[in-house]
mmCIF file of C-alpha atoms in Angstrom:
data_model
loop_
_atom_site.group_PDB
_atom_site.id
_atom_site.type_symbol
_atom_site.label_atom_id
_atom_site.label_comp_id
_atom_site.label_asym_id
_atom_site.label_seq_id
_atom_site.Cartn_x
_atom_site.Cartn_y
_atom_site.Cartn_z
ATOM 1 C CA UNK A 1 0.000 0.000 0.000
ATOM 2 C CA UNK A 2 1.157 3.376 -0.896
ATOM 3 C CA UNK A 3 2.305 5.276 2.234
ATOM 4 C CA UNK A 4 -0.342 8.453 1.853
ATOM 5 C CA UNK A 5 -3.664 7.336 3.030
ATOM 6 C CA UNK A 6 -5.830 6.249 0.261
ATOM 7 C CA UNK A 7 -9.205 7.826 -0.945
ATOM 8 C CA UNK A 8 -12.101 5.801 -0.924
ATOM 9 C CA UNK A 9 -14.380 5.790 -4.071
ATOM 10 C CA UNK A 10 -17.298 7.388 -3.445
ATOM 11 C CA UNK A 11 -19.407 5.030 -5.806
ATOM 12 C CA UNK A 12 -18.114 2.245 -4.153
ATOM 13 C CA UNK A 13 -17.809 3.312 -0.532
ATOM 14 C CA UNK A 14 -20.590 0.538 1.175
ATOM 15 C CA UNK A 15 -20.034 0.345 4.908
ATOM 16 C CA UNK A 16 -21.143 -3.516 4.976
ATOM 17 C CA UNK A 17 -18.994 -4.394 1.662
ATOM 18 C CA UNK A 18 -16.676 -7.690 2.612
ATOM 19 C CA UNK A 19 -13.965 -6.999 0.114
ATOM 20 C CA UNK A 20 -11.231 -3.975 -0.556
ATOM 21 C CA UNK A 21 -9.369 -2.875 -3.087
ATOM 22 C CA UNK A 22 -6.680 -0.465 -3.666
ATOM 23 C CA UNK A 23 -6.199 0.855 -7.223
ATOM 24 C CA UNK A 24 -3.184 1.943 -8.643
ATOM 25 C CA UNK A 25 -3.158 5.383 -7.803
ATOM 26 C CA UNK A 26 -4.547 5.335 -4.149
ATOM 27 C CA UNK A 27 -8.180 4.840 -4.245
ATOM 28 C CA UNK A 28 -9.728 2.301 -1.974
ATOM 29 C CA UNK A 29 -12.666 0.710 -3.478
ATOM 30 C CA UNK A 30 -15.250 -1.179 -1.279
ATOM 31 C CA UNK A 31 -16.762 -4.381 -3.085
ATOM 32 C CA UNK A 32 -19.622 -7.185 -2.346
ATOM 33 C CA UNK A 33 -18.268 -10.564 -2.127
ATOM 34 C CA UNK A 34 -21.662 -12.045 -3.406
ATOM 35 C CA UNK A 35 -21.477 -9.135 -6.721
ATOM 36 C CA UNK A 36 -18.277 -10.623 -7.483
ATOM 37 C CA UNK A 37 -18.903 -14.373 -7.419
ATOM 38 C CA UNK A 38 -21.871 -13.675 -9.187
ATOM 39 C CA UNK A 39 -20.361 -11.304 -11.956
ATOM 40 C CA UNK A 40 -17.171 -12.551 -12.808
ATOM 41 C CA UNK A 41 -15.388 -15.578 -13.503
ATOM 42 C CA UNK A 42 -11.588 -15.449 -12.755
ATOM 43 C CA UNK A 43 -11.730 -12.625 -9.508
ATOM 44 C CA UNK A 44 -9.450 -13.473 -7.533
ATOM 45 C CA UNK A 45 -11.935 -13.793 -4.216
ATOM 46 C CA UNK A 46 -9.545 -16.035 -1.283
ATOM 47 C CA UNK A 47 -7.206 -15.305 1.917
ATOM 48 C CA UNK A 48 -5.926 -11.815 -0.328
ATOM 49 C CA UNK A 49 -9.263 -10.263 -0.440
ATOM 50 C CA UNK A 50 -10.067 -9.241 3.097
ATOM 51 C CA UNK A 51 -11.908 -6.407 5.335
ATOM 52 C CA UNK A 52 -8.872 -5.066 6.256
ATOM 53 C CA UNK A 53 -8.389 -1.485 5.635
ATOM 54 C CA UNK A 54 -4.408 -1.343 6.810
ATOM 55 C CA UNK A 55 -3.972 -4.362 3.676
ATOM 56 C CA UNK A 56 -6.426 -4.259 1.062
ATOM 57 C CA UNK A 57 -5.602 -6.297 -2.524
ATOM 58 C CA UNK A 58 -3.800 -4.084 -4.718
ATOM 59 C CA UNK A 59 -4.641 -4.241 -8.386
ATOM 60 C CA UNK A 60 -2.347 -2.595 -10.892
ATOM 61 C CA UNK A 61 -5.055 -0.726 -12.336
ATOM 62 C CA UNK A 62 -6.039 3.076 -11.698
ATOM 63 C CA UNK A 63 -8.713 4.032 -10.219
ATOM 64 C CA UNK A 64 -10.880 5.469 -13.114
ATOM 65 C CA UNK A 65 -10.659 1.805 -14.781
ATOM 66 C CA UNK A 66 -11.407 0.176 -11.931
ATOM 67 C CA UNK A 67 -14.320 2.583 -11.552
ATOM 68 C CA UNK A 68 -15.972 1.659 -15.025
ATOM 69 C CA UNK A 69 -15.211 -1.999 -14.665
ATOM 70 C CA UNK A 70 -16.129 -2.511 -11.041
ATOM 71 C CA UNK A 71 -19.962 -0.659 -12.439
ATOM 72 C CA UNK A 72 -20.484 -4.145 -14.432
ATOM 73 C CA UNK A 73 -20.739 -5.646 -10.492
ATOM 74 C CA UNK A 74 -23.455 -4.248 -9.593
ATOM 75 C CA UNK A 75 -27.266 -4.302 -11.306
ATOM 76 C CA UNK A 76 -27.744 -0.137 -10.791
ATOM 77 C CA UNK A 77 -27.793 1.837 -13.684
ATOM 78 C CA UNK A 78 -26.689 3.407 -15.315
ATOM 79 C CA UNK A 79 -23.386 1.682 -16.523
ATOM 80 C CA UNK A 80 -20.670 3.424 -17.805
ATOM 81 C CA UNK A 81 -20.879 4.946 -21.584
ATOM 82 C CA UNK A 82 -17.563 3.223 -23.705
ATOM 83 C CA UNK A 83 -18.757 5.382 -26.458
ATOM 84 C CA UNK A 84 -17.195 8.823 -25.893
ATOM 85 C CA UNK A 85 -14.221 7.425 -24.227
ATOM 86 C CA UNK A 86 -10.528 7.439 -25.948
ATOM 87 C CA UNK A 87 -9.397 4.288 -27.228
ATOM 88 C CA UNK A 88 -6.744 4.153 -24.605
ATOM 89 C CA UNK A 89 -9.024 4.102 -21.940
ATOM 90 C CA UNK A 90 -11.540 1.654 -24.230
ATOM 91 C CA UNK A 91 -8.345 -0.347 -24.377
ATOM 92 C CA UNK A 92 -7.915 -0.753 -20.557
ATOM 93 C CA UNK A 93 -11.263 -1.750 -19.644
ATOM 94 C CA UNK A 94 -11.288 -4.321 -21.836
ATOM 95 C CA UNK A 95 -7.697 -5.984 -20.467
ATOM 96 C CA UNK A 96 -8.893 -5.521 -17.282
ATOM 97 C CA UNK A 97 -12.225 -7.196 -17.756
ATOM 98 C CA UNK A 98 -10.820 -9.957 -19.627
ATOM 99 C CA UNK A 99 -8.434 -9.918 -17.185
ATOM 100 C CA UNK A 100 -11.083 -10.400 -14.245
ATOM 101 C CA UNK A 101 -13.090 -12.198 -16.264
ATOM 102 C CA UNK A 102 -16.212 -9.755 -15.873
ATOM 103 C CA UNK A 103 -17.933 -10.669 -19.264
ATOM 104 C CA UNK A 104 -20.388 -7.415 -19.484
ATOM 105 C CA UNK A 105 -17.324 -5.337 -19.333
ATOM 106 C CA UNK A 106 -15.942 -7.504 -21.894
ATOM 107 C CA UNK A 107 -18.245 -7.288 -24.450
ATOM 108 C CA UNK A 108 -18.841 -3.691 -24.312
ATOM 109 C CA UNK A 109 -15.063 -3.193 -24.226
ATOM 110 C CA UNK A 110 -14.777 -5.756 -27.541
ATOM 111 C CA UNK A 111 -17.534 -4.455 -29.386
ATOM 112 C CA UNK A 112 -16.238 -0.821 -29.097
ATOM 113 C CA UNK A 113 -12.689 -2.095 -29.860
ATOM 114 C CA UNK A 114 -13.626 -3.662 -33.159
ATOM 115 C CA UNK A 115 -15.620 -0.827 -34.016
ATOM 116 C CA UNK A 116 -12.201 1.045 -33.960
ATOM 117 C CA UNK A 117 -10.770 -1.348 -36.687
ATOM 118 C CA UNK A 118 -10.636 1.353 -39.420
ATOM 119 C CA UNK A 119 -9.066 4.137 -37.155
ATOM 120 C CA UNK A 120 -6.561 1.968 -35.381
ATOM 121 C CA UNK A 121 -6.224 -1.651 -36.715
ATOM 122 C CA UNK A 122 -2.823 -2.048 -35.450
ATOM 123 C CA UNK A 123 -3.603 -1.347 -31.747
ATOM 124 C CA UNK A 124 -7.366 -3.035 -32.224
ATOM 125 C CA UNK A 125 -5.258 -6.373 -34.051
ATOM 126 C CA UNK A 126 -3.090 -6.475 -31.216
ATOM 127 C CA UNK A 127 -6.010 -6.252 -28.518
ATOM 128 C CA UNK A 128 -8.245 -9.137 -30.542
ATOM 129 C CA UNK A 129 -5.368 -11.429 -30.305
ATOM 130 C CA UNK A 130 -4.755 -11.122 -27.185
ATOM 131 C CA UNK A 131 -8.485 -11.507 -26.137
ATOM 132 C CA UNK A 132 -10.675 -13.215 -28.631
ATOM 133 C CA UNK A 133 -10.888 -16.771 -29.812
ATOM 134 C CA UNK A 134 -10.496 -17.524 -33.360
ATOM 135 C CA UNK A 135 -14.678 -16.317 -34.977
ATOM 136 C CA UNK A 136 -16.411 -13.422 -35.884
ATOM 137 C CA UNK A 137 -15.096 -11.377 -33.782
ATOM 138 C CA UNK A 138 -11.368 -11.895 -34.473
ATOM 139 C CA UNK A 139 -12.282 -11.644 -37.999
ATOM 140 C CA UNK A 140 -13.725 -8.296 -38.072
ATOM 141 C CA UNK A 141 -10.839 -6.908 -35.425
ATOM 142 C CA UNK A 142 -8.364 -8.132 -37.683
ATOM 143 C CA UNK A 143 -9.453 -7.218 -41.527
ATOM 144 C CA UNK A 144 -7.526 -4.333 -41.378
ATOM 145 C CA UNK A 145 -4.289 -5.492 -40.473
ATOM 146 C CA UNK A 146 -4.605 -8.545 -43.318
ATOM 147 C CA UNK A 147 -2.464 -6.032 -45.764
ATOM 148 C CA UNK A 148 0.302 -5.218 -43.467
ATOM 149 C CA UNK A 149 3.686 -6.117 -44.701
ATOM 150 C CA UNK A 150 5.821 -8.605 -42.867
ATOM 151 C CA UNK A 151 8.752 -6.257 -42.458
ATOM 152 C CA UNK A 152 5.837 -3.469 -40.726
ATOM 153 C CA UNK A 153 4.550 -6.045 -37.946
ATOM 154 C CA UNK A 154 7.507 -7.259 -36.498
ATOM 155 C CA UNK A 155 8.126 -3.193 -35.671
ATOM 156 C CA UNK A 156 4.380 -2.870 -35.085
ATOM 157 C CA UNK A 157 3.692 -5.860 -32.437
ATOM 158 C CA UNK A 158 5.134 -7.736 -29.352
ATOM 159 C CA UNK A 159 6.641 -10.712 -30.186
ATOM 160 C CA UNK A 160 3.489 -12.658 -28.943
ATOM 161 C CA UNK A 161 1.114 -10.731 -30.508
ATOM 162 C CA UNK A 162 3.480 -10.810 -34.114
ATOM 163 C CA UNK A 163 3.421 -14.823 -33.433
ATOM 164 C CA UNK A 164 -0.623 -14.551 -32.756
ATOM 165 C CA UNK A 165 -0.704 -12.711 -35.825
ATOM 166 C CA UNK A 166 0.883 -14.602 -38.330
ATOM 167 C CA UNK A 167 -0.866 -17.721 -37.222
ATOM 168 C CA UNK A 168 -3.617 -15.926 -38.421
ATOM 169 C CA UNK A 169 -2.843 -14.095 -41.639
#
């Protein structure tokens, strides 16, 4: 835990919730147990994850993408917008929802993602490898990227996601 005293979310501030987190930046976010056995898949709920607020979990992610993805928990409305959002931040949510494995956040995250395929099909390419399963979905992330030269993608990706990539092309 940082050493300043961290902020707590005031979205997600519930004096009876049984789990804490700490986001990257400092911001202490107070979670239902039951929301996230219910809403995600992969959370890592266990011994880590504890009413303590001298050692909550630390996540690596800020606060503001904790705050949209942490939304998809809960059955309140309204949940965040992805449309006006930078890609960057589009980008984020999605890694961390995959990441989590909170599948609302994921599909809203994908769906905007692939919808930036014209505008950015290197960084959108990169993101559908890492995330999607060969379908639909990968297909329409990656149509852009189909005509980039060899010599260009082994600047433009990882080595992973250059590996992922020419599996695929």
């Amino acid at each position: 835990m940082s050493a300043s005293h961290p902020t707590t979310h005031p979205k997600f501030s519930a004096p009876d919730a049984d789990i804490l987190i700490l986001s990257s930046d400092n911001v202490l976010f107070r979670l239902h147990s039951v929301n996230i056995r219910t809403h995600t898949t992969v959370f890592p709920i266990g011994d880590n994850l504890t009413l303590s607020s001298s050692d909550p979990a630390t996540f690596s992610e800020p606060s503001g993408i904790l705050e949209i993805l942490f939304a998809h928990l809960y059955p309140y409305p309204p949940l965040p917008d992805l449309q006006d959002l930078e890609m960057e931040v589009v980008e984020a949510v999605g890694c961390a929802a995959h990441k989590y494995g909170i599948a609302s956040a994921m599909l809203v995250a994908d769906l905007k993602m692939i919808s930036w395929a014209d505008e950015y099909p290197n960084e959108v390419t990169s993101y559908a490898l890492l995330h999607f399963e060969a379908g639909p979905r990968l297909d329409r992330a990656m149509v852009h990227s189909l005509t980039i030269p060899l010599e260009e993608a082994i600047t433009l990706f990882t080595p992973r996601i250059f590996i992922a990539w020419g599996k695929v092309v």
